[in-house]
Short mmCIF file of C-alpha atoms and ligand atoms in Angstrom, two decimals:
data_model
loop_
_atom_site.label_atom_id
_atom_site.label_comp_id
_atom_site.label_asym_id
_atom_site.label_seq_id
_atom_site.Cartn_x
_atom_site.Cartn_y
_atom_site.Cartn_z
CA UNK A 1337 9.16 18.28 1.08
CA UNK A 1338 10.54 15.07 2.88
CA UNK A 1339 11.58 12.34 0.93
CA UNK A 1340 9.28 8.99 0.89
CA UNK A 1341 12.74 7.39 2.72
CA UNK A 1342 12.10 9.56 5.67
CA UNK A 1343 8.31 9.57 5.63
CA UNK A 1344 9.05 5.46 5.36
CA UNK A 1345 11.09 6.15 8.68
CA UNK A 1346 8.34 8.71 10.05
CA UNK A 1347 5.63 6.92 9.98
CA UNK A 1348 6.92 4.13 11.12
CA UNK A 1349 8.42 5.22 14.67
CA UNK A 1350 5.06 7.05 14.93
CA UNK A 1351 3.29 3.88 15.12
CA UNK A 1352 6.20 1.83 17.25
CA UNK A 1353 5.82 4.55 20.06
CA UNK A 1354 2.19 4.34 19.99
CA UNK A 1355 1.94 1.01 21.22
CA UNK A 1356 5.15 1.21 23.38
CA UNK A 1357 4.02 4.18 24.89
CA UNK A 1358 0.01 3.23 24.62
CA UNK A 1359 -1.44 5.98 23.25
CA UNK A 1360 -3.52 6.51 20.42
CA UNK A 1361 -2.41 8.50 17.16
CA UNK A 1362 -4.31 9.95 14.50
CA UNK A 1363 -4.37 7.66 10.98
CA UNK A 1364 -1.34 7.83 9.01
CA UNK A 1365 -3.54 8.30 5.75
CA UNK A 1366 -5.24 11.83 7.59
CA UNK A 1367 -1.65 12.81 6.29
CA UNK A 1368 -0.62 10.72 3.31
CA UNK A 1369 -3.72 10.09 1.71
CA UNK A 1370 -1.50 8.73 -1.18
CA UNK A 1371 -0.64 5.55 0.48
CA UNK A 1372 -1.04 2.08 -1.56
CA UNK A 1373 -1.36 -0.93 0.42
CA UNK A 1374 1.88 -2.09 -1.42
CA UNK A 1375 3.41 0.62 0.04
CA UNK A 1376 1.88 -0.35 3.46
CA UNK A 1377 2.76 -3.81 3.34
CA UNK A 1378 6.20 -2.28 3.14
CA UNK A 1379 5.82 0.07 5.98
CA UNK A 1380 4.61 -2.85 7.79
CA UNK A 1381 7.69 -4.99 7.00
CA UNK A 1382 9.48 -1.59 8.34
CA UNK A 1383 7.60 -1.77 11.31
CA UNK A 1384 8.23 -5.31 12.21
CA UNK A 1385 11.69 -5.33 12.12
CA UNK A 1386 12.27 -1.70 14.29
CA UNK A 1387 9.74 -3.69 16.45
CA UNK A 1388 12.07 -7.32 16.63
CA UNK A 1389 15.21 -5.26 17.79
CA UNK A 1390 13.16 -2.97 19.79
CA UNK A 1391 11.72 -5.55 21.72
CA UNK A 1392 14.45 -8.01 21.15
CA UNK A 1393 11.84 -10.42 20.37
CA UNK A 1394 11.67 -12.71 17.11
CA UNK A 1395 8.50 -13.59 14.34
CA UNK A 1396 6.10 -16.56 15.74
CA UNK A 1397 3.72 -16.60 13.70
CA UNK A 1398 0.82 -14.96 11.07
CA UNK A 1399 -2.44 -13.40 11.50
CA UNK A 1400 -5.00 -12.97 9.10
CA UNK A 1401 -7.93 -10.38 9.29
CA UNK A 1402 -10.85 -8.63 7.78
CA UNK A 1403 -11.52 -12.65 6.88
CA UNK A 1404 -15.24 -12.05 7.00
CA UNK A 1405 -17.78 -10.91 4.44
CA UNK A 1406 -19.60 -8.31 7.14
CA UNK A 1407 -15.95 -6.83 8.03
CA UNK A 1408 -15.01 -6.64 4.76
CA UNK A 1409 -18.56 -5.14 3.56
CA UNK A 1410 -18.41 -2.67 7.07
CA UNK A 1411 -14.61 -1.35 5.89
CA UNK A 1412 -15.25 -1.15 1.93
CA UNK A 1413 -12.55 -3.80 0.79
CA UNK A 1414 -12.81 -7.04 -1.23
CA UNK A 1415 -9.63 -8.00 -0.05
CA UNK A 1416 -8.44 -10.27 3.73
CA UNK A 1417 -4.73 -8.63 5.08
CA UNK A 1418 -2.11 -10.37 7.12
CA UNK A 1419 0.30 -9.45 9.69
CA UNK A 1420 3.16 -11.04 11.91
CA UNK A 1421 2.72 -12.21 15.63
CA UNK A 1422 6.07 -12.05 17.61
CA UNK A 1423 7.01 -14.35 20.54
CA UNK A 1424 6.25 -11.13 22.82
CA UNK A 1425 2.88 -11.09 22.07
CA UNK A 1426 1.97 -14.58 23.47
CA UNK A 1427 -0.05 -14.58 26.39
CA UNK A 1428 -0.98 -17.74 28.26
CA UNK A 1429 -4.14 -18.76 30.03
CA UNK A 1430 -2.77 -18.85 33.42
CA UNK A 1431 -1.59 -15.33 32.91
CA UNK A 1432 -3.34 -12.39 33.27
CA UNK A 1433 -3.11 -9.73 30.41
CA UNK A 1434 -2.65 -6.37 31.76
CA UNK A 1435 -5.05 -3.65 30.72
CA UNK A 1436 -2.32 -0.92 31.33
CA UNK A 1437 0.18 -2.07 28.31
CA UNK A 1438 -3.02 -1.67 26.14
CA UNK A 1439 -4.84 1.13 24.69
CA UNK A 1440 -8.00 0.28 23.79
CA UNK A 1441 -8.31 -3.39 23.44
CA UNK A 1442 -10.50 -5.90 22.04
CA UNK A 1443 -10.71 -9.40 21.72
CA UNK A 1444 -11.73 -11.92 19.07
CA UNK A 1445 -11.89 -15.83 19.18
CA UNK A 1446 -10.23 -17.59 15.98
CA UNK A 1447 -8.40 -21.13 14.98
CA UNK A 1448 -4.80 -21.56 15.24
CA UNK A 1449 -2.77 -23.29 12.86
CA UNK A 1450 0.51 -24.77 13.82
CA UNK A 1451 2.42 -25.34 10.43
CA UNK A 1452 4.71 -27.98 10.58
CA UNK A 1453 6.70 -27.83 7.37
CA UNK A 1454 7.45 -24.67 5.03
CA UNK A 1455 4.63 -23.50 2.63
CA UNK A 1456 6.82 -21.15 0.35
CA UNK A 1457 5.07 -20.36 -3.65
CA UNK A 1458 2.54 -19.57 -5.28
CA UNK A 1459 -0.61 -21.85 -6.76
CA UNK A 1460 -0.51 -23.15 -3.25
CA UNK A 1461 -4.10 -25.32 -2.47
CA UNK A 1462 -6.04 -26.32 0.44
CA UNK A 1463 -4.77 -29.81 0.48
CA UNK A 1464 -0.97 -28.20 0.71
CA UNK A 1465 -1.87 -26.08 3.81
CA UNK A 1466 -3.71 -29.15 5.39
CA UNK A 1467 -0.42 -31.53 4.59
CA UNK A 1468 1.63 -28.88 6.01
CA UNK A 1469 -0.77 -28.65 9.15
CA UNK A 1470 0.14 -30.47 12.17
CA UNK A 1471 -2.48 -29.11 14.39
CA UNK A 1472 -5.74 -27.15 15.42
CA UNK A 1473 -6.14 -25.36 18.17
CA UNK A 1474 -8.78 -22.52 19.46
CA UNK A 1475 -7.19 -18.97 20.03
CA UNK A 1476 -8.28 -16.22 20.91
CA UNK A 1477 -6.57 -12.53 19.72
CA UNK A 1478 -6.29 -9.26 21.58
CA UNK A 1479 -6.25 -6.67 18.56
CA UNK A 1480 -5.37 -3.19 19.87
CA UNK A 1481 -5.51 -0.06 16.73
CA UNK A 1482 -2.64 2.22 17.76
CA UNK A 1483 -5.45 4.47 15.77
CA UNK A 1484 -7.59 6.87 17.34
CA UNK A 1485 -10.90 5.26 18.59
CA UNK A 1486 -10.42 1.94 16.54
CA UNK A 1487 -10.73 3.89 13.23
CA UNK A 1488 -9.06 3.32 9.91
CA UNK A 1489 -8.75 2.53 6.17
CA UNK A 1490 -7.38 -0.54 5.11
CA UNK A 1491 -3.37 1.09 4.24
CA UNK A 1492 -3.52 2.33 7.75
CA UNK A 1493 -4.57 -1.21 9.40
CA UNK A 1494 -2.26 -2.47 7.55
CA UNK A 1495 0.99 -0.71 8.20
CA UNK A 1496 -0.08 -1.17 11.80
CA UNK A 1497 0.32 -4.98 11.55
CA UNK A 1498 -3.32 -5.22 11.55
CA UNK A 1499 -3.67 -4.06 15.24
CA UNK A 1500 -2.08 -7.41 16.32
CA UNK A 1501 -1.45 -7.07 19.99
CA UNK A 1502 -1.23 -10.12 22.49
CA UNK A 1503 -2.89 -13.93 21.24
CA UNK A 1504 -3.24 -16.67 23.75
CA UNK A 1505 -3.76 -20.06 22.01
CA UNK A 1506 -5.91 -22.90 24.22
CA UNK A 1507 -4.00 -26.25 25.48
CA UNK A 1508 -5.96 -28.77 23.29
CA UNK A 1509 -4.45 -29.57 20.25
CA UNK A 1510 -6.19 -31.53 17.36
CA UNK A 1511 -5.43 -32.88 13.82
CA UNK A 1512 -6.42 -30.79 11.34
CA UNK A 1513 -8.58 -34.04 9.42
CA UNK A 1514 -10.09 -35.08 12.72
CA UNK A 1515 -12.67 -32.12 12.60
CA UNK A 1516 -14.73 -30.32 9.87
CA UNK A 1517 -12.58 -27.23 10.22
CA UNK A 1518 -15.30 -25.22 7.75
CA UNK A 1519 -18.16 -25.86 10.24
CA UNK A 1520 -17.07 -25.06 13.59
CA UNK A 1521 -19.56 -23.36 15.82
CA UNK A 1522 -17.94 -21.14 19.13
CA UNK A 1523 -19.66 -19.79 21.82
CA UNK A 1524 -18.08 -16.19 23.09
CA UNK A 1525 -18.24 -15.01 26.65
CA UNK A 1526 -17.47 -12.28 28.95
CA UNK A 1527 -17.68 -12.36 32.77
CA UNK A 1528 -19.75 -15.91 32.25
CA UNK A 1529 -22.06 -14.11 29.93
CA UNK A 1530 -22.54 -15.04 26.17
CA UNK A 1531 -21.36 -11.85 23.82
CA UNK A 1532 -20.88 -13.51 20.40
CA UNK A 1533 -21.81 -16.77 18.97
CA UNK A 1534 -20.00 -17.30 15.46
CA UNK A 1535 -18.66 -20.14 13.19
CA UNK A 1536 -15.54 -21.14 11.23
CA UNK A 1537 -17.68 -20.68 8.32
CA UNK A 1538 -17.53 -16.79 8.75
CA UNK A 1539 -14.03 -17.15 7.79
CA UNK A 1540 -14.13 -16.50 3.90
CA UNK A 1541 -16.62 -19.59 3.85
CA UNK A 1542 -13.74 -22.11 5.39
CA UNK A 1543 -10.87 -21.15 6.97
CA UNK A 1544 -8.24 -22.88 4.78
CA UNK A 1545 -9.91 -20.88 1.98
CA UNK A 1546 -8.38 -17.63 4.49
CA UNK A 1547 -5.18 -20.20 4.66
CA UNK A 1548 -5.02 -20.49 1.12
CA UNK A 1549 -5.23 -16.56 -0.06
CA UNK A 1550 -2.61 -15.65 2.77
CA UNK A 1551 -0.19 -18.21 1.87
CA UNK A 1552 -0.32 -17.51 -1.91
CA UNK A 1553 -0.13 -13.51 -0.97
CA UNK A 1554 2.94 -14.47 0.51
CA UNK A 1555 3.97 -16.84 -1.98
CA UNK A 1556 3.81 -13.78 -4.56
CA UNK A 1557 6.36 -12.07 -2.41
CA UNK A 1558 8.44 -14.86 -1.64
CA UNK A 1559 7.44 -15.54 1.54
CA UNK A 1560 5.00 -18.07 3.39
CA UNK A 1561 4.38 -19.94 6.72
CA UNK A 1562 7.67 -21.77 7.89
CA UNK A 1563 7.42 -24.66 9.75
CA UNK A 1564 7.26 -23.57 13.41
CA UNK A 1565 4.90 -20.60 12.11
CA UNK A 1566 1.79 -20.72 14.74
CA UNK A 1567 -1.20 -18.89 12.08
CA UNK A 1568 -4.12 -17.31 13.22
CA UNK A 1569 -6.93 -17.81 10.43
CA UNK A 1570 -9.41 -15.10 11.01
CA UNK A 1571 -11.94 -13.80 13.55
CA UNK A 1572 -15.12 -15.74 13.73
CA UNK A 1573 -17.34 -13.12 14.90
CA UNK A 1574 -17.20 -9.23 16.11
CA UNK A 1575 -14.51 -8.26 18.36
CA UNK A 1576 -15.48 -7.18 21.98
CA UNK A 1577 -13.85 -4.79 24.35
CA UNK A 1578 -11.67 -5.85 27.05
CA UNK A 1579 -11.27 -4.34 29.98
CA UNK A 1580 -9.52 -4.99 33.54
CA UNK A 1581 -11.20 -7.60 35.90
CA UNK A 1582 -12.91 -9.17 32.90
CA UNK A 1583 -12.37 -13.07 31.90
CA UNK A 1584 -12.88 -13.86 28.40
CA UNK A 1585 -14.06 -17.88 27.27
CA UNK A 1586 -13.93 -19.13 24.00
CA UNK A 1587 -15.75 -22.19 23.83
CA UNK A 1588 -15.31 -24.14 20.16
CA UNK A 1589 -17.46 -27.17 19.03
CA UNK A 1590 -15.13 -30.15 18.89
CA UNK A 1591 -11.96 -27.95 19.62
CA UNK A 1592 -12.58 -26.87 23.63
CA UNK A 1593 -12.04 -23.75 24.76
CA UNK A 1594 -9.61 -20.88 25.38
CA UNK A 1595 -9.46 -18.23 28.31
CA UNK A 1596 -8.22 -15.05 28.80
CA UNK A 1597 -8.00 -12.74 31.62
CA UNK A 1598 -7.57 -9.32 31.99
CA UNK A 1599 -5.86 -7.46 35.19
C1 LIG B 2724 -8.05 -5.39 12.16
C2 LIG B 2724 -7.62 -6.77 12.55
C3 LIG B 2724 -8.72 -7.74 12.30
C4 LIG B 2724 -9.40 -10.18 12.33
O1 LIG B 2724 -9.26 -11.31 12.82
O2 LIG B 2724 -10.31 -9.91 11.54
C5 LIG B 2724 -8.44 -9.13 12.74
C6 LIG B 2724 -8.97 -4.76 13.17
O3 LIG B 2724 -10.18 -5.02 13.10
O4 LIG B 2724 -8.48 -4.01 14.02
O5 LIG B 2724 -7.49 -9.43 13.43
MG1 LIG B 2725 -7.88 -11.34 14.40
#
């Protein structure tokens, strides 16, 4: 029997060389069904920093997922889960993503949050997160399961930094107080046809109430959003695939639209 050390180690170059290398792998909890989300957390911290030197990139940002009541219902969990974004994983309008670094990618549209001064502790409130808030802006994220056909259990999902793969964030920034963030309707479409319509409100109710959990699960750990931090609050309605030659739109009451295309 290995030691959890070298499982720790295992597991996690398993999942690094599944998205370097694009290829699926079978879930890591098909073989250690023992697996606590503590103890994925940790993997995923694991993860993140064989990824950083890997990739020589550096931490952006936060995502937040499984925000919604039907995604949380449709996976069995009570509970939202965050991840990291790293500066390689920002993709820009004008820039086509390409479908070959990618497995099987979707796409889902969400609010960014660009933090403008540290958030660090715990009892942290939705006032704090809206002081500490310099902007709004609409996003959209490419999540990409190194898991076999998009399948998983929460400890899997998130040792894999919640399938974050590429994010593109839209041009128009707004202040946070100028719009009522917890009633924001979007409009979703592929190839100029709609595929989703959704609302802020899907996002635990309000998405500072997703703002608020995430920073005070940090907070418990000693960590939070730093000023700089660009956070992603939560999908607003069902992922959809994304494949190449497809040209994804976004379009956000009050905070414009995003776009995304796909070579
Ligand atoms: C997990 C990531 C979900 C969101 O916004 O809910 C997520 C997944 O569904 O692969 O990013
Ligand atoms: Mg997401």
């Amino acid at each position: 029997m290995t030691s959890k050390t070298s499982n720790d180690k295992d597991i996690i170059e398993y999942l690094l060389y599944a998205e370097r290398d694009v290829h699926e792998v079978i879930k890591i909890t098909d073989e250690y069904p023992g697996l606590t989300i503590d103890q994925a957390y940790e993997l995923q911290d694991g993860l993140l920093s064989r990824r950083i030197k890997e990739n020589n990139t550096k931490k952006v940002g936060i995502k937040l997922g499984l925000t919604s009541k039907a995604k949380q219902e449709m996976m069995g969990v009570n509970d939202a889960i965050y991840g990291y974004l790293h500066a390689d994983m920002l993709a820009h309008e004008w820039e086509p993503i390409n479908r070959n670094e990618l497995i099987h990618p979707k796409i889902e549209p969400e609010i960014a949050f660009f933090i403008g001064e540290d958030i660090i502790g715990e009892n942290i409130t939705e006032e704090d997160i809206l002081r500490a808030t310099k902007y709004v802006a609409p996003a959209l994220e490419v999540i990409d399961s190194r898991y076999k056909d998009f399948r998983f259990t929460l400890v899997d999902v998130v040792a894999d930094n919640c399938s974050s793969a590429k994010f593109v964030v839209g041009s128009k920034l707004t202040l946070p107080d100028a719009v009522d963030l917890g009633n924001i309707g979007m409009v979703m479409s592929k190839n100029g046809q709609v595929q989703q319509t959704g609302s802020s409100a899907a996002v635990l109710g309000h998405p500072l109430k997703a703002m608020v959990w995430a920073a005070n699960q940090l907070g418990a750990k000693g960590k939070g959003f730093k000023n700089g931090d660009i956070v992603l609050s939560g999908a607003m309605s069902e992922a959809i695939t994304l494949e190449s030659g497809d040209t994804v739109v976004a379009d956000f009451d009050s905070l414009g639209a995003v776009t995304v295309s796909c070579v």
